[in-house]
Amino acid sequence: MANFGTYQESCPSIKNILLLDSEGKRVAVKYYSDDWPTLNAKLAFEKSVFTKTQKTNARTEAEITMLDNNIIVYKFVQDLHFFVTGGDDENELILATVLQGFFDAVALLLSNVDKREALENLDLILLCLDEIVDGGMVLETDANVIAGKVASHSMDAGAPLSEQTITQALATAREHLTRSLLK
Amino acid sequence: MAQPLAKKDDDRDDEAEYSPFTGIEKGAVLQEARVFNDPQLDPRRCSQVITKLLYLLNQGETFTKVEATEVFFAVTKLFQSKDIGLRRMVYLIIKELSPSADEVIIVTSSLMKDMNSKSDMYRANAIRVLCRITDGTLLTQIERYLKQAIVDKNPVVASAALVSGIHLLQTNPEIVKRWSNEVQEAVQSRAALVQFHALALLHQIRQNDRLAVSKLVTSLTRGTVRSPLAQCLLIRYTSQVIRESGQNTQTGERPFYDFLESCLRHKAEMVIFEAARAITELSGVTSRELTPAITVLQLFLSSSKPVLRFAAVRTLNKVAMTHPMAVTNCNIDMESLISDQNRSIATLAITTLLKTGNESSVDRLMKQITNFMSDIADEFKIVVVEAIRSLCLKFPLKYRTLMNFLSNILREEGGFEYKKAIVDSIVILIRDIPDAKESGLFHLCEFIEDCEFTYLSSQILHFLGNEGPKTSDPSKYIRYIYNRVILENATVRANAVSTLAKFGAVVDSLKPRIFVLLRRCLFDSDDEVRDRATLYLNTLGGDGSVGETDKDVKDFLFGSLDVPLANLETSLKNYEPSEEPFDIDAVPKEVKSQPLAEKKAPGKKPTGLDAPPIVPTSTIDAYEKLLSSIPEFSGFGQLFKSSAPVELTEPETEYSVNVVKHIYDENVVFQFNCTNTIPEQLLENVTVLMDATEAEEFSEVASKPLRSLPYDSPGQTFVAFEKPVGSPAVGKFSNMLKFIVKEVDTSTGEAEEDGVEDEYQLEDLEVVHADYMLKVGVSNFRNAWESMGPDNERVDEYGLGVRESLAEAVNAVINILGLQPCEGTEVVPSNSRSHSCLLSGVYIGNVKVLVRLSFGIDGPKQVAMKLAVRSEDQAVSDAIHEIIASG
């Protein structure tokens, strides 16, 4: 994982963005700082964040907490837990804006915001993360813009049928059919 | 828009557990990646395989070098496909694989083609990927395109180039700095995020050029900044400019305060908060400047958004450390936050209230906290306990309520750290508030009756042994202590035996009973307990023989070990059993490292209205311990003050020396902290020769050389002087470091036999009046001033001549007097023509001093000052005037 560690402290920076499931397991995560150098350190951090926040109600408004000199803002929907972490001198509202951008963009991209849908569309989630923060720098916070950039590529699946070629449309239809049969 | 990614045969029945990645395996996915090599590419399938690879990486799976290279080469083939979706995934995986330099070359041409493509989406992404993986040499080839991209009319492309520039500045600053014209243009962009990224990059390019940053801030604060994020950046840069200009000129003017204040009315909450926080963090902020910021933060306190409430209460909490009065307006809102769903917010609110509360609100507050304590986690409880401790030290009269609270929570469930915090707090309160002693000891006794932590029981027993015998009725503690001997594990039992012995040694009436108890301990199952009991019976004379003298016994029981524990430990480890017994006198008494100096930096204590003396008491304690362990200085009595270390050498010279001045009633001890920075040298017999010809009132009485000073391991040498009793003698010393230098073979670390005498000139050292003054603040200057009464008041006026500014004159006088400014009066508002300043402190001989200064400045910067001094001693009031008259 490429890492562009240190910035001038005067620049708002994001340390990581986490999307965990209702058991604290990873759906998608992205780290931008060297604070957690190993996989174990990362997993330990995710575990403590998850345990610390799981009992709180962060479903209507984003919630916030502190852990080891980090500020974590978070929001839950169904079985998905969204987290954004920043340093303890970071402006909390900037972190919250990034979280909201991520959260809303995912909501725009998925027809149903839950873990299953998120995993099925993991490519969209990963692209979404890629468009929100680049190496710790906030790239975009407007959910519509983020979702727009991500969706622009998925012509085959996301766009109206009229814009798809016949073959693609057939492929999509076939997959829908298979899936509903298999359920 | 479903895109099933894996075969779903295995999970058809268990919908809840359904995941497209169930049973995924690295090996299998790597096999699947062969489709990238197909002559007829299937974009959908390729995308799916990349997603699987990314999924594996995201779950923490790692690829070996060979695997990564293979995948990378296969992925490069995918540039043939025109499918947009696939291309996005290709970009993503290239970034994740972070290819090595020789691999990068393979994709460079493809990415450069994308960078010049017609599609903005391709261009923006190709720039980000290429900049992420590229190195310096390649960068010069693409520099031209990046410069164009920065000013591209598509904001996505421009942002991509700017953000990449910010990253590249870390590795290739000289190249990125050449783009500043384009970046400057981008700052004016109409697109919000482009403006933000451009501003961040421009500032980083210029960050070392103070003037340029100042200019940038000046022009932007006048113009319009569209993006809230950019506005936040601008606020940070502005505070930086304010901070730096303040340090340079000492004028106390705040050129950009108006800008910060106007940001409080911005429409974005992010900006409002950033500005409010910036104002509260201004150095020496006045209450007038604070007010508008506090007002907006107060509004945030009742917001429906937890993030806003948290941000506001956290900032107010910080403000409360230095300006408690400014925050009291928010107390009502703060109290409603105690029941906040979010426990972080509730805890911050509580601790803030504890800092700002006054004596009358303590009881009400404690009632609210009691309800709150039961449903928060230990980590929060510790914060609350610490806040209560400082509150109790602030309002000693309220100790009963607070002590009760502490003892109640001590009885409740809790982990070790939490209990330790409570016990520590009670111990500190007992030490500092004499009235609280008996009830505090009683609470501790109750606690050890049912304490699961050996460490805490031992600590309390030790403390009880020292404090218990001095109380009015020592016998009531015996039961608790002896219960430990019956009920606890060996460690606690041994400690209880020692504690019993201490009671026996001090309280004669208890002696016979203690002997009975100790004799019972002779049959304990544990060696250590039996040994201790025998030893104490023997020393106290309980076994019928004639005991040692009273004083010896007490020294033995209560005296601290006069050697540092670390040294004792090393000596014991080196000791080999032989005929010769271990000799404790042979253990070196020098403290090896010098942790005191470093301790200062992180221990920054708030220095506000009610701030404790500037030097943290722990440092003083440590100094006092160190000095009293040196026999030559043990007769000097109570240490009055220790100065901050003064450097006597330039940084990065061969030997680095700083000095701490320890002031006693009749003596001054200079502690030279020396560090040898030459690995090839060992210094021995290090002393400092102090020439006191310019300090007539001083005469040298003792010096303590440093036996050896190896490389990079600091050591101390001391010189002590005598001076007239209680008098603030001043003077200048010239200093010479003298030592024997021995060559060290760095490969073996062994020093040569013979050394050469050498010396090294140090800078001069002055003892000034301020050295005899302890900075001690008072919380209410007016009250203190009036209760002191006008009996020993002395008032006079002085002309200070032409000064640079009023603030400079005020600072100079404060520094000469060495007193603690009170109520923030050391800050002079800009452009004011007159100023009053309140100071307080304790003069040598423990005489309280209060000073009122009134300054006035006229057109040609002539400063006049009226000095009014009140103290407990007329002579001291006069002395203060003399300091000014002679300075």
Short mmCIF file of N, CA and C in Angstrom, two decimals, chain B residues 696-788:
data_model
loop_
_atom_site.label_atom_id
_atom_site.label_comp_id
_atom_site.label_asym_id
_atom_site.label_seq_id
_atom_site.Cartn_x
_atom_site.Cartn_y
_atom_site.Cartn_z
N GLU B 696 30.94 39.68 44.57
CA GLU B 696 31.70 39.82 45.80
C GLU B 696 31.06 39.18 47.02
N GLU B 697 29.72 39.16 47.04
CA GLU B 697 29.06 38.67 48.24
C GLU B 697 29.10 37.16 48.37
N PHE B 698 29.58 36.49 47.32
CA PHE B 698 29.58 35.04 47.34
C PHE B 698 30.95 34.49 47.73
N SER B 699 30.97 33.42 48.51
CA SER B 699 32.23 32.74 48.71
C SER B 699 32.02 31.24 48.59
N GLU B 700 32.94 30.59 47.90
CA GLU B 700 32.77 29.17 47.59
C GLU B 700 32.94 28.34 48.85
N VAL B 701 32.02 27.38 49.06
CA VAL B 701 32.14 26.54 50.25
C VAL B 701 32.39 25.08 49.92
N ALA B 702 31.90 24.63 48.78
CA ALA B 702 32.09 23.22 48.48
C ALA B 702 31.95 23.01 46.99
N SER B 703 32.57 21.94 46.51
CA SER B 703 32.31 21.56 45.13
C SER B 703 32.36 20.04 45.06
N LYS B 704 31.61 19.51 44.13
CA LYS B 704 31.53 18.07 44.01
C LYS B 704 31.85 17.70 42.58
N PRO B 705 33.05 17.15 42.36
CA PRO B 705 33.44 16.82 41.00
C PRO B 705 32.66 15.62 40.47
N LEU B 706 32.63 15.51 39.17
CA LEU B 706 31.99 14.36 38.53
C LEU B 706 33.12 13.39 38.20
N ARG B 707 33.01 12.17 38.73
CA ARG B 707 34.14 11.25 38.59
C ARG B 707 34.44 10.89 37.15
N SER B 708 33.41 10.56 36.41
CA SER B 708 33.68 10.21 35.02
C SER B 708 32.51 10.60 34.14
N LEU B 709 32.84 11.04 32.94
CA LEU B 709 31.81 11.50 32.01
C LEU B 709 32.03 10.81 30.67
N PRO B 710 31.42 9.63 30.48
CA PRO B 710 31.60 8.95 29.20
C PRO B 710 30.77 9.63 28.11
N TYR B 711 31.02 9.19 26.89
CA TYR B 711 30.35 9.77 25.73
C TYR B 711 28.83 9.62 25.85
N ASP B 712 28.13 10.75 25.60
CA ASP B 712 26.68 10.76 25.46
C ASP B 712 25.92 10.24 26.68
N SER B 713 26.51 10.36 27.85
CA SER B 713 25.76 9.96 29.01
C SER B 713 25.92 11.09 30.03
N PRO B 714 24.91 11.94 30.10
CA PRO B 714 25.05 13.18 30.88
C PRO B 714 25.38 12.92 32.36
N GLY B 715 26.12 13.83 32.94
CA GLY B 715 26.45 13.74 34.35
C GLY B 715 26.45 15.12 34.96
N GLN B 716 26.52 15.18 36.30
CA GLN B 716 26.47 16.50 36.93
C GLN B 716 27.65 16.73 37.85
N THR B 717 28.10 17.98 37.86
CA THR B 717 29.05 18.41 38.87
C THR B 717 28.45 19.63 39.55
N PHE B 718 28.80 19.83 40.82
CA PHE B 718 28.14 20.90 41.59
C PHE B 718 29.19 21.83 42.20
N VAL B 719 28.82 23.09 42.34
CA VAL B 719 29.63 24.02 43.11
C VAL B 719 28.67 24.77 44.03
N ALA B 720 29.05 24.89 45.31
CA ALA B 720 28.17 25.59 46.24
C ALA B 720 28.84 26.86 46.75
N PHE B 721 28.05 27.91 46.89
CA PHE B 721 28.54 29.17 47.41
C PHE B 721 27.74 29.57 48.64
N GLU B 722 28.38 30.37 49.48
CA GLU B 722 27.68 30.92 50.62
C GLU B 722 27.37 32.36 50.31
N LYS B 723 26.28 32.85 50.84
CA LYS B 723 25.94 34.26 50.65
C LYS B 723 25.26 34.74 51.92
N PRO B 724 25.16 36.06 52.09
CA PRO B 724 24.52 36.57 53.31
C PRO B 724 23.10 36.03 53.45
N VAL B 725 22.68 35.74 54.69
CA VAL B 725 21.39 35.11 54.95
C VAL B 725 20.23 35.92 54.37
N GLY B 726 19.38 35.24 53.65
CA GLY B 726 18.15 35.86 53.17
C GLY B 726 18.35 37.01 52.20
N SER B 727 19.60 37.31 51.90
CA SER B 727 19.81 38.47 51.04
C SER B 727 19.84 38.05 49.59
N PRO B 728 19.28 38.87 48.74
CA PRO B 728 19.29 38.55 47.32
C PRO B 728 20.60 39.00 46.68
N ALA B 729 21.70 38.34 47.00
CA ALA B 729 22.99 38.74 46.45
C ALA B 729 23.01 38.47 44.95
N VAL B 730 23.55 39.42 44.19
CA VAL B 730 23.64 39.22 42.75
C VAL B 730 25.09 39.31 42.32
N GLY B 731 25.38 38.85 41.14
CA GLY B 731 26.75 38.94 40.64
C GLY B 731 26.95 38.08 39.41
N LYS B 732 28.17 38.17 38.88
CA LYS B 732 28.48 37.48 37.64
C LYS B 732 29.66 36.55 37.89
N PHE B 733 29.58 35.34 37.37
CA PHE B 733 30.66 34.36 37.52
C PHE B 733 31.21 34.03 36.14
N SER B 734 32.55 33.91 36.06
CA SER B 734 33.10 33.37 34.82
C SER B 734 33.51 31.93 35.11
N ASN B 735 33.27 31.05 34.14
CA ASN B 735 33.35 29.62 34.40
C ASN B 735 34.30 28.90 33.46
N MET B 736 35.00 27.93 34.01
CA MET B 736 35.93 27.14 33.22
C MET B 736 35.68 25.67 33.56
N LEU B 737 35.46 24.87 32.53
CA LEU B 737 35.29 23.44 32.74
C LEU B 737 36.66 22.80 32.77
N LYS B 738 37.01 22.10 33.86
CA LYS B 738 38.31 21.45 33.97
C LYS B 738 38.10 19.94 34.09
N PHE B 739 39.01 19.18 33.43
CA PHE B 739 38.82 17.74 33.44
C PHE B 739 40.10 17.05 32.98
N ILE B 740 40.13 15.74 33.16
CA ILE B 740 41.21 14.93 32.60
C ILE B 740 40.61 14.16 31.45
N VAL B 741 41.23 14.31 30.28
CA VAL B 741 40.66 13.65 29.12
C VAL B 741 41.46 12.40 28.78
N LYS B 742 40.75 11.32 28.51
CA LYS B 742 41.40 10.07 28.12
C LYS B 742 40.88 9.63 26.77
N GLU B 743 41.81 9.15 25.93
CA GLU B 743 41.41 8.66 24.61
C GLU B 743 40.65 7.35 24.76
N VAL B 744 39.60 7.18 23.95
CA VAL B 744 38.84 5.93 24.01
C VAL B 744 38.93 5.26 22.64
N ASP B 745 39.23 3.99 22.65
CA ASP B 745 39.23 3.24 21.41
C ASP B 745 37.77 2.89 21.11
N THR B 746 37.20 3.50 20.06
CA THR B 746 35.76 3.34 19.84
C THR B 746 35.39 1.92 19.46
N SER B 747 36.38 1.14 18.93
CA SER B 747 36.01 -0.22 18.54
C SER B 747 35.85 -1.12 19.76
N THR B 748 36.67 -0.90 20.78
CA THR B 748 36.54 -1.74 21.97
C THR B 748 35.81 -1.05 23.10
N GLY B 749 35.78 0.30 23.03
CA GLY B 749 35.13 1.04 24.09
C GLY B 749 36.00 1.20 25.32
N GLU B 750 37.28 0.82 25.22
CA GLU B 750 38.15 0.94 26.39
C GLU B 750 38.96 2.22 26.36
N ALA B 751 39.10 2.82 27.54
CA ALA B 751 39.86 4.07 27.62
C ALA B 751 41.32 3.77 27.91
N GLU B 752 42.20 4.67 27.46
CA GLU B 752 43.63 4.50 27.75
C GLU B 752 43.89 4.80 29.22
N GLU B 753 45.04 4.32 29.66
CA GLU B 753 45.41 4.47 31.07
C GLU B 753 45.61 5.94 31.43
N ASP B 754 46.45 6.60 30.61
CA ASP B 754 46.87 7.96 30.98
C ASP B 754 45.99 9.00 30.34
N GLY B 755 45.72 10.02 31.11
CA GLY B 755 44.93 11.10 30.58
C GLY B 755 45.71 12.41 30.61
N VAL B 756 45.16 13.40 29.95
CA VAL B 756 45.79 14.71 29.92
C VAL B 756 44.83 15.70 30.57
N GLU B 757 45.37 16.60 31.36
CA GLU B 757 44.51 17.64 31.92
C GLU B 757 44.14 18.62 30.85
N ASP B 758 42.91 19.07 30.89
CA ASP B 758 42.50 20.04 29.87
C ASP B 758 41.41 20.92 30.47
N GLU B 759 41.16 22.04 29.80
CA GLU B 759 40.06 22.89 30.26
C GLU B 759 39.30 23.45 29.07
N TYR B 760 38.13 23.97 29.37
CA TYR B 760 37.23 24.40 28.29
C TYR B 760 36.44 25.60 28.80
N GLN B 761 36.53 26.70 28.07
CA GLN B 761 35.91 27.94 28.53
C GLN B 761 34.38 27.88 28.36
N LEU B 762 33.67 28.20 29.43
CA LEU B 762 32.21 28.26 29.35
C LEU B 762 31.76 29.71 29.37
N GLU B 763 30.51 29.91 29.03
CA GLU B 763 30.00 31.28 29.05
C GLU B 763 29.78 31.75 30.49
N ASP B 764 29.72 33.07 30.66
CA ASP B 764 29.53 33.62 32.00
C ASP B 764 28.11 33.34 32.49
N LEU B 765 28.00 33.35 33.81
CA LEU B 765 26.70 33.06 34.40
C LEU B 765 26.38 34.18 35.39
N GLU B 766 25.14 34.63 35.35
CA GLU B 766 24.75 35.69 36.28
C GLU B 766 23.71 35.19 37.27
N VAL B 767 23.83 35.65 38.49
CA VAL B 767 22.75 35.45 39.45
C VAL B 767 22.04 36.79 39.57
N VAL B 768 20.75 36.79 39.27
CA VAL B 768 20.01 38.05 39.24
C VAL B 768 18.89 38.03 40.28
N HIS B 769 18.26 39.19 40.44
CA HIS B 769 17.20 39.29 41.45
C HIS B 769 16.09 38.29 41.22
N ALA B 770 15.76 38.10 39.94
CA ALA B 770 14.63 37.22 39.63
C ALA B 770 14.87 35.80 40.15
N ASP B 771 16.13 35.42 40.36
CA ASP B 771 16.42 34.09 40.87
C ASP B 771 15.90 33.91 42.30
N TYR B 772 15.66 35.00 42.99
CA TYR B 772 15.20 34.90 44.37
C TYR B 772 13.69 35.02 44.48
N MET B 773 13.05 35.01 43.33
CA MET B 773 11.61 35.22 43.32
C MET B 773 10.93 33.99 42.76
N LEU B 774 9.98 33.45 43.50
CA LEU B 774 9.20 32.33 42.99
C LEU B 774 7.97 32.88 42.30
N LYS B 775 7.72 32.38 41.09
CA LYS B 775 6.51 32.82 40.40
C LYS B 775 5.33 32.07 41.00
N VAL B 776 4.49 32.74 41.72
CA VAL B 776 3.31 32.08 42.27
C VAL B 776 2.11 32.97 41.97
N GLY B 777 1.17 32.43 41.23
CA GLY B 777 0.02 33.23 40.85
C GLY B 777 -1.01 33.30 41.98
N VAL B 778 -1.88 34.27 41.96
CA VAL B 778 -3.02 34.29 42.88
C VAL B 778 -4.27 34.29 42.01
N SER B 779 -5.34 33.66 42.52
CA SER B 779 -6.51 33.54 41.67
C SER B 779 -7.33 34.83 41.67
N ASN B 780 -7.30 35.52 42.74
CA ASN B 780 -8.05 36.79 42.77
C ASN B 780 -7.12 37.87 43.31
N PHE B 781 -6.59 38.65 42.38
CA PHE B 781 -5.56 39.60 42.77
C PHE B 781 -6.11 40.66 43.71
N ARG B 782 -7.30 41.16 43.39
CA ARG B 782 -7.87 42.24 44.19
C ARG B 782 -8.03 41.82 45.66
N ASN B 783 -8.60 40.60 45.84
CA ASN B 783 -8.75 40.10 47.21
C ASN B 783 -7.41 40.01 47.92
N ALA B 784 -6.45 39.44 47.21
CA ALA B 784 -5.14 39.25 47.81
C ALA B 784 -4.52 40.59 48.18
N TRP B 785 -4.69 41.54 47.27
CA TRP B 785 -4.11 42.88 47.46
C TRP B 785 -4.73 43.53 48.69
N GLU B 786 -6.06 43.43 48.79
CA GLU B 786 -6.72 44.09 49.91
C GLU B 786 -6.44 43.41 51.24
N SER B 787 -6.35 42.07 51.20
CA SER B 787 -6.10 41.40 52.47
C SER B 787 -4.66 41.62 52.94
N MET B 788 -3.80 41.96 52.01
CA MET B 788 -2.41 42.23 52.39
C MET B 788 -2.31 43.54 53.16
#
